[in-house]
Amino acid sequence: MTDIILSAQGLVRRFTARKPLFGTPSVVQAVSDVTLDVRRGETLAIVGESGCGKSTLARLLTRLLAPSEGAVVYDGRDIASLSDTEMRTLRRDMQFIFQDPFSSLNPRMTVGALIEEPLRIHRMGSAPERRAKVADLLRKVGLRPEHADRFPHEFSGGQRQRIGIARALATGPRIVVGDEPVSALDVSIQAQVVNILEDLKEELGLTLVIIAHDLAVIRHISDRVAVMYLGEIVELGDAAALFEKPAHPYTETLLSAIPIPATGARKARSLVDGDPPNPISPPPGCRFHTRCPYAQARCRSERPGLRTLAPDRQVACHFAEDLSLAGVDATMAARPAAAERRFAVYSNARANMTGAETNKTKLPTEE
Amino acid sequence: MLAFLGRRILIAIPTVFLISVFVFALQHLLPGDPILVMAGEERDPEVIAALREKYRMNDPVPVQYLAWAGNALQGDLGISLRTQQPVLELIAEKLPVTIQLAVMALTIAILIGIPAGVLSAYKKGTWVDWLANIVALSGLSVPNFWLGIMLILLVSVKLGWLPASGYMPISEDPLQSIRIMIMPAFVLGTALAATLMRHTRSAMLSVLKSDYIRTARAKGLREHIVLVKHALRNALVPVVTVITLLFGELLAGAVLTEQIFTIPGFGKLVVDAVFNRDYAVVQGIVLCTGVAFIAMNILADAAYRVLNPRMSDQ
Amino acid sequence: MRITKTVGLAALLALTTGLAHAQDLRIGLQEDPDVLDPDQSRTFVGRIVYASLCDKLVDITPDLEIIPMLATGWEWSADGTELTMSLREGVTFHDGEPFNAAAVAANIDRSKNLDVSRRKSEVKSIESWEVVDDYTIRFKLSSPDATLLAQFADRSGMMLSPKATAAAGADFGLNPVCAGPFKFKERVQQDRIVLEKFADYYRADEINFDSVTFLPIPDTTVRLANLRAGDLHMLERLAATDLSSAEADAGLQVEKATSLGYQGITINIANGARAENPLGQSAAVRKALSLSIDRNALNQVVFEGAFAPGNQPYSPTSPWYNKSFPVPERDIDAAKALLAEAGHGDGVTIEVQVANNPVQTQVMQVIQAMAAEAGITIELAAKEFATLLADQSAGEFTASQIGWSGRVDPDGNIHQFMTTGGGINDSKYSDADMDKFLNEARLSNDPAVRKQSYDAAIAKQQEDMPIIYLYHPVWIWALDQKVAGFTPYPDGMIRLHGVSVSE
Amino acid sequence: MTTAIPLLQVTDLSIRVRGTSAPLVDNVSFTLNAGETLCIVGESGCGKSLTALALMGLLEGTPLQVEKGSALFQGVDLLSAKPETLRGLRGDRVAMIFQEPMTSLNPALRIGEQIAEAIREHRDMPRDQVRARALEMLKRVRIPAADKRLDEYPHQLSGGMRQRVMIAMALANDPALLIADEPTTALDVTIQAQILELMRSLGAETGAAQIMITHDLGVVAEMADKVAVMYAGRIVEAGTTAQIFDDPQHPYTLGLMSSMPSLAGDQERLVTIPGTVPSPANMPDGCRFAARCPFATGRCKETPLLQDQGAGHRVACWHAPVENFAANSRDEVPA
Amino acid sequence: MSVTATSEIEADPLPPRQRSRAWAKFRRNPSALLGGVIVVFFLVVALLAPLLPVPGPAETDWSAVRKPPNAAHPFGTDEIGRDVLSRMIWGAQASLLAGVVSVLIAVLLGVPLGMVAGYMRGWTDAVISRFTEALLAAPFLILAIALAAFLGPSLTNAMIAIGLSAMPIFVRLSRAQTLSVMTEDYVESARAIGIGHVGLIWRYILPNIFPPIIVQATLTIATAIIAEASLSFLGLGQQPPAPSWGAMLNTAKNFLEQAPWMALYPGIAIFLVVLGFNLLGDGLRDALDPRDT
């Protein structure tokens, strides 16, 4: 469990936002000084609001972007130091799933060619073997081998995302980084994809790094959670513990803002006012202090580093020990017993349906 | 904005340099010897030698280029081989002519193209749209030199309504000047009108699809306000860019138009200069049009920024 | 203050130009003249402008007789090496400078010695000159030169103000100052050249216009349309194909004169490696080509019969025409026989370069079709004129369709083309007899003696045929019916003395 | 409640693409009383936005057309009224805000002008009063430094601020009905909470009835008095918020809720709905959910009507409540 | 291999096969079809020219010079007695060839340059972009005239001149398209699976920038045909006696009054074929436009 598969060390990534004719260009530090270990076999979620740098971090971890500073160590090697060829070879082990199922598949390639491509690039297997593997992958993600000669536009969003997953898994990677893999999907489709991801992870012994902003999804699939704010990790810890008892005020803010789909649940409220500050000129001291309800003088001047609060819990707040922050109350979402029974009926029926599915052809869609 | 202009101008410098090298090289690669033509029918060897000396034709081409470029930087573009007039003077003389033609053509194009484009977009899929499109495509498809000679044949020769050719400075007799220029301007303007109409139409179509148009309608605004204040205003941003960029097309079109209507402008000057191998004139003109083209490009970008509040404070 | 002044000035200007406009003669030219310096210019249209701008020492009659102009009389020494001219008194240049022997001397000096003078070859024979008195000048020649007087009837004889040439040097053309009926007012390149009446002109009474405007309009159709629309009073070089319609137009009159020049095919006989082909090597093949051409049909098809078919450097109506060699009828059989005789019985293929203007290419296309029937395949290489000329002078051609604008003196149409080392002998044709005939013709001022020499030369030319002559253009002027007093000249010039427009 | 004349009564609204067979919105009916908030919930493509646009008369100029139905609002049928009448109502009595705050404001016009023109169009007011009203509205939606913002362009504002501007614009003429189409979907969760809070309080302040369109059941639970669940163009279940959340009847509603992971994190696997939403071109006959429904039988080839299951809780399913059906049908289905 | 993962979700039914949407859209567009028909008609005429029952294009008849349309010569005869119809038919070859070949030149040179510029960025891009800008700054026709004069008047050289002058459009377009494709997620996803440069360019960028280039090429053929006609009109294109429409107009303008048919028919032919290509290009643009489906 403490086996580290991938490790980020002091990662910094800067972007030039605007380059005037004279003078210094303004720079956005999208990721600033992130240090993070990914453990073999776990699902690590990185969560935060838009613009917090989580997608940049995901790309840094897989060297789709080169870091401005810091290192990403995979299997003891800094991947930034690898040559292009070595890096390409490494991509067999390290794969990426994209957010938008509509734009992340080359519209001019058939589904079969798309899924086969990683195998072909890495010269894995003969052509017939690869075709068999494609068929197998398609079945694994709930599609049919006959789908291989179709083009992506013939599929729905959820199906496309499954194609993206099949493609990412083709080379048998050890670690998969997903950038918002389910956020573009409707709830019912999202659930299907989440299940596939979890099943495949288990079956193939994958390590998953999932970027997301939907806290419920994160709670559901992740073992550990890293919370990001303005390019920094502000809290990192075991998912259940972190949701139950956040240690950083920003985590609390996030959790409190989620509307709960149940009657009588607490009204969603935002503990903070206004928008996050401009990342070009982040505030001094603690970056959250401008919006933090608990901010004190020290927060405005002194920047809190990420420190270990408890085993498996790191936090970047001066007052983490002093604050008693509210987490998610599990009872809030409780349903009446009658409703629970009905859900159980649905669940059962659904399970039966699946069991019968292999023999059952499509139901009333004759036309 | 200043920084933006500064950067654009800095970037333009190598382009201008490239243009001048390009033109110079091309000129000197052209077959045919202007000196032979200039020497007259007798082609006296002594005269030929003297002319070569005078126009520095015996120097290596790079030396000629440096000499030319050095003078050009000081505002001296040399003299015409054919008439010995200073090139700069020639250009100054021809420029107002072509500008008048261009402005009139552009005016015609704008007056036809933009309303037609708006109407066609608004009535998308109806016969109005269809008709406007067919007319616009016809405008694009008719070779303007052919249109020119057909118009001369019809309007000037058969009907005698308008002069077939010539030029009258607008300062001398404005009415006659416009009378003379209206037919060439129309010929030149048709293709531009078509281009403008198509751009306006597609800009309007994409603007009309945008969310803020729906917002405007949701506010209960009257349709003409939605169309003009909300849609056209935004659609004009790319259209204005297109207008400035049409400048190049305008110049190219002026070449043939001026040829047909014998208008003593830029285009005619350059064609005659190419045929006569009047190096200095060709160089001077292409350099000037090149610079003007780049200036128009910069202007287009600037206009885009001015018209588009999103860009203006960047 | 300044503004009102400027406005006033502008109004005045507008007023005066408005007045001038009323008696302005507008002439349509086929092209824009080059530099307006008689010592430097080379275009035909330039000479048309000079006819109103610069008077010459002598002029010609429509019958090509040389008559006094600025020179009132002349006399040859017995050996033909001295020419003494007496000059008109009381003539002034446009800048007020007097015209006299010293001015003539300065002009001849400029024609001979200005480094970029195009007139050098024309006055080459003048070795020195002597100002005898204010109104007499004597030229000493290196050898007798029968052509000299005719040169004085053209640009070499045009008198420029010595003060202006001294001041402007080679830039004289930007503001020419002469002694003609009109003085230079302004020029807008490719648009117009405006001359205004010179009040002190010595024949001012013959001039009926306050100004004359030359408008270059290259397109013949447009030129004619402008004339019809009343925007022009006259135009030069009406297209032959427009002749019938212009003649039929009651509002127009048409004048014609057969030109001094010709169009032909110059053949590379010995100008470098490209001469190595049947056409260059065999006079029989050249004759076959000439015989395959139906010159009358060519004239009919391309020029509606308006031009003059020809086979010599002089038109059949010229006194210098050798009547022993009439324009040949087309004879395909004879042409084929000649080809067979030359060992090309199964035909030859030749390349002919032609200037890429519509009329010349049309001429060559007709010839191409005609020659094909005699077994001569012509491949056309259309080139821009500048390229054509460069290639021709460099010997980069097999045959070249090119013409000559013609000279008053017969020498000018043949000597430089046919003599060994002749200035524009691009055929590099060389024949001792030909050289002898043509050089001898220069020595005598007796037309009968010269005629003998030219007859002999033409007989030789018909034998060797380095140039195949095709036709002689006819100058066609179209004028508004209101224009009176215009006389056509074979040199194609427009002389405005005595011309008037009735309102 | 039942005695009062409803503010809006929609009956049998059907919308289809001109010239095609299956309606994209099929026989949608609901009522809305003054001051109430109705949430229409469903996944993408279920017709919820179309319903809203149809009520606003904003389908004109699109290939879509209202096939039948009526929508009585304060005595006017929104679906058959003359365009000019509708235009007078829009932005005045009925206002709408949209999903994309980034693109729903005209980029070339200042914020103040965009609010002001909505006021000018419907109110005869002097210029300075209009401006004052615009400023007041900006303050009411709690935009900081409102007087400065008035002269700014939309691109100078953040997404959350723009959505506030949209709300200010919509409420400028005190509408009786506010339609909000996914107003917070494009926003971050903390901003979403702010906007929802704002809409709740403004709704209470102004008394405007609201129709909120959303796909997020959390938002529904937070905002709604009444809920309509739409699937493939039809309302499959409707009722009060409590009825929907505490007594969900339709298999689709059940599936939707099962698909949502819980913040409490107590589920092993998500129970999903199989398959995908049918495309408009291939709308199945009968119950449109049948192909994905674990309870589907042959009877589902007939279209189930929306039937009252008591207390106004309406469900369109032959087998509701499903526990009875499941118990009864166990024998029917051969193992 | 275990099937636990797949057991839970059933395989989706095959989605209904969607035939190429582009073709379907194209077929529904009457003006695009009209454009196609016009273009095909002229192509067929040009290709079948040797087989058609007309006199040779260079066959002269001295007795029928500039005769108006009649039974023997439906379009009349030209200035040296050749059949105008026949020359129109053979001229179609020259015009279409000029249009297609010059655009081919422009595409073959411009697209790789633009792709390299967009792909490599940095100074390569700067050099190519400056070069393109310089080319663009010299107006199309002036550049073409200069090039045609430089290369000597002939159809081949006119095609080269037009091709070179039209090249910058394709450099710009393919550069812009490459840049925009490069920002697409699928390119990043290709990098994520470890694709090399060649594979990325060949399988991802090229196929995806192709539709707009096809559209632009079709529209540029229209422009190129006019450009060829313009150059021929100035005497810099097709050389006699071979016919091209522009060259025919060049001659015809001298006979406007006596023989207007000489100008009329080639002018109409140019108009029609250019209109055809424009309609076709517009149709393709609409059909290939991914924005509205």
Short mmCIF file of C-alpha atoms in Angstrom, two decimals, chain B residues 31-47 49-51 54-55 79-86 89-90 93-94 149 152-153 156-157 160 162-169 172 176 259-265 268-278 281, chain C residues 31-37 40-43 45 112 115-122 124 151 155 170-174 186-192 216-219 221-222 225-226 228-229 231 356 384-394 402-407 416 423-424 426:
data_model
loop_
_atom_site.label_atom_id
_atom_site.label_comp_id
_atom_site.label_asym_id
_atom_site.label_seq_id
_atom_site.Cartn_x
_atom_site.Cartn_y
_atom_site.Cartn_z
CA PRO B 31 13.96 37.69 -69.59
CA GLY B 32 14.18 40.47 -72.11
CA ASP B 33 16.46 43.41 -72.00
CA PRO B 34 14.87 46.79 -71.37
CA ILE B 35 18.01 48.49 -72.59
CA LEU B 36 17.55 46.94 -76.03
CA VAL B 37 14.05 48.30 -76.24
CA MET B 38 15.13 51.66 -74.89
CA ALA B 39 17.98 51.92 -77.33
CA GLY B 40 15.49 52.38 -80.13
CA GLU B 41 15.03 50.55 -83.35
CA GLU B 42 18.63 51.07 -84.43
CA ARG B 43 20.05 49.52 -81.26
CA ASP B 44 23.29 51.42 -81.50
CA PRO B 45 25.91 49.53 -79.42
CA GLU B 46 27.34 52.77 -78.11
CA VAL B 47 23.97 53.86 -76.86
CA ALA B 49 26.67 50.68 -73.45
CA ALA B 50 25.93 54.21 -72.25
CA LEU B 51 22.48 53.20 -71.04
CA LYS B 54 23.67 54.99 -66.64
CA TYR B 55 21.28 52.49 -65.09
CA ILE B 79 13.56 57.08 -62.03
CA SER B 80 11.46 55.43 -64.66
CA LEU B 81 13.58 53.90 -67.38
CA ARG B 82 10.97 54.78 -69.92
CA THR B 83 10.07 58.34 -69.18
CA GLN B 84 12.78 59.31 -66.71
CA GLN B 85 10.20 60.63 -64.27
CA PRO B 86 11.05 59.96 -60.62
CA GLU B 89 6.46 61.28 -58.36
CA LEU B 90 4.81 58.79 -60.67
CA GLU B 93 0.54 61.00 -59.48
CA LYS B 94 -1.18 57.62 -59.93
CA ILE B 149 -15.69 45.19 -72.26
CA ILE B 152 -18.21 49.48 -72.77
CA LEU B 153 -19.86 47.84 -75.74
CA SER B 156 -20.68 53.54 -74.17
CA VAL B 157 -20.70 52.27 -77.73
CA GLY B 160 -23.54 56.36 -75.54
CA LEU B 162 -21.10 57.12 -70.31
CA PRO B 163 -17.58 57.78 -71.51
CA ALA B 164 -15.76 54.60 -72.43
CA SER B 165 -12.50 55.51 -70.82
CA GLY B 166 -10.26 58.17 -69.49
CA TYR B 167 -9.84 60.02 -66.29
CA MET B 168 -10.69 63.39 -64.91
CA PRO B 169 -9.24 64.45 -61.59
CA GLU B 172 -11.20 69.55 -61.77
CA GLN B 176 -17.51 64.40 -64.86
CA GLN B 259 -6.25 48.34 -68.41
CA ILE B 260 -9.67 48.03 -69.97
CA PHE B 261 -10.94 51.49 -69.19
CA THR B 262 -7.56 53.10 -69.83
CA ILE B 263 -7.49 54.69 -66.43
CA PRO B 264 -4.06 56.11 -65.71
CA GLY B 265 -3.71 54.57 -62.28
CA LYS B 268 -2.03 50.34 -65.56
CA LEU B 269 1.29 51.76 -64.51
CA VAL B 270 2.47 48.45 -63.18
CA VAL B 271 1.32 46.39 -66.16
CA ASP B 272 2.95 48.75 -68.60
CA ALA B 273 6.05 48.82 -66.46
CA VAL B 274 6.25 45.03 -66.40
CA PHE B 275 5.83 44.84 -70.15
CA ASN B 276 8.37 47.56 -70.72
CA ARG B 277 10.73 46.10 -68.15
CA ASP B 278 10.72 49.42 -66.38
CA VAL B 281 8.74 51.51 -61.55
CA GLU C 31 0.32 54.12 -76.68
CA ASP C 32 2.00 56.35 -74.19
CA PRO C 33 5.16 57.99 -75.59
CA ASP C 34 8.43 57.39 -73.84
CA VAL C 35 10.68 60.21 -72.69
CA LEU C 36 10.02 63.45 -74.59
CA ASP C 37 13.60 64.11 -75.57
CA GLN C 40 16.64 59.93 -76.40
CA SER C 41 13.20 58.88 -77.46
CA ARG C 42 12.42 55.93 -79.63
CA THR C 43 8.69 55.59 -79.92
CA VAL C 45 3.94 58.10 -80.80
CA LYS C 112 26.35 63.05 -81.53
CA ASP C 115 26.18 59.57 -73.90
CA VAL C 116 22.66 58.17 -74.06
CA SER C 117 21.79 59.78 -77.40
CA ARG C 118 19.83 57.44 -79.65
CA ARG C 119 20.67 59.60 -82.65
CA LYS C 120 24.36 58.82 -82.82
CA SER C 121 24.12 56.46 -85.76
CA GLU C 122 21.93 58.84 -87.70
CA LYS C 124 27.50 59.47 -87.60
CA GLN C 151 17.65 62.29 -90.97
CA ARG C 155 14.39 63.55 -84.69
CA ALA C 170 19.62 64.07 -69.82
CA ASP C 171 16.46 65.14 -67.95
CA PHE C 172 15.43 67.44 -70.78
CA GLY C 173 12.55 65.10 -71.57
CA LEU C 174 10.70 66.02 -68.40
CA GLU C 186 2.12 69.10 -68.74
CA ARG C 187 2.32 65.38 -68.90
CA VAL C 188 0.53 62.81 -66.79
CA GLN C 189 2.01 59.50 -67.64
CA GLN C 190 -0.37 57.18 -69.44
CA ASP C 191 -3.05 59.80 -69.24
CA ARG C 192 -2.25 62.83 -71.34
CA PRO C 216 -2.81 57.42 -74.98
CA ILE C 217 -5.62 54.86 -75.34
CA PRO C 218 -4.12 51.48 -76.24
CA ASP C 219 -7.36 49.66 -76.86
CA THR C 221 -12.08 49.68 -79.72
CA VAL C 222 -12.05 52.07 -76.82
CA ALA C 225 -15.57 54.60 -78.98
CA ASN C 226 -14.07 57.77 -77.53
CA ARG C 228 -17.51 58.48 -81.60
CA ALA C 229 -18.52 59.81 -78.21
CA ASP C 231 -14.22 62.82 -76.46
CA ASN C 356 2.50 38.43 -78.23
CA GLU C 384 6.87 39.79 -75.03
CA PHE C 385 8.49 42.36 -77.23
CA ALA C 386 11.37 43.04 -74.86
CA THR C 387 12.16 39.34 -74.74
CA LEU C 388 11.74 38.90 -78.46
CA LEU C 389 14.17 41.69 -79.12
CA ALA C 390 16.73 40.39 -76.67
CA ASP C 391 16.51 36.88 -78.09
CA GLN C 392 16.73 38.15 -81.63
CA SER C 393 19.80 40.23 -81.06
CA ALA C 394 21.43 37.37 -79.14
CA ILE C 402 9.27 41.69 -86.60
CA GLY C 403 8.78 44.93 -88.48
CA TRP C 404 10.41 48.25 -89.13
CA SER C 405 8.71 51.58 -88.81
CA GLY C 406 10.39 52.91 -91.96
CA ARG C 407 12.57 55.81 -92.86
CA GLN C 416 21.55 48.22 -91.47
CA GLY C 423 23.73 47.54 -86.68
CA ILE C 424 20.51 45.55 -86.68
CA ASP C 426 20.24 40.10 -86.67
#
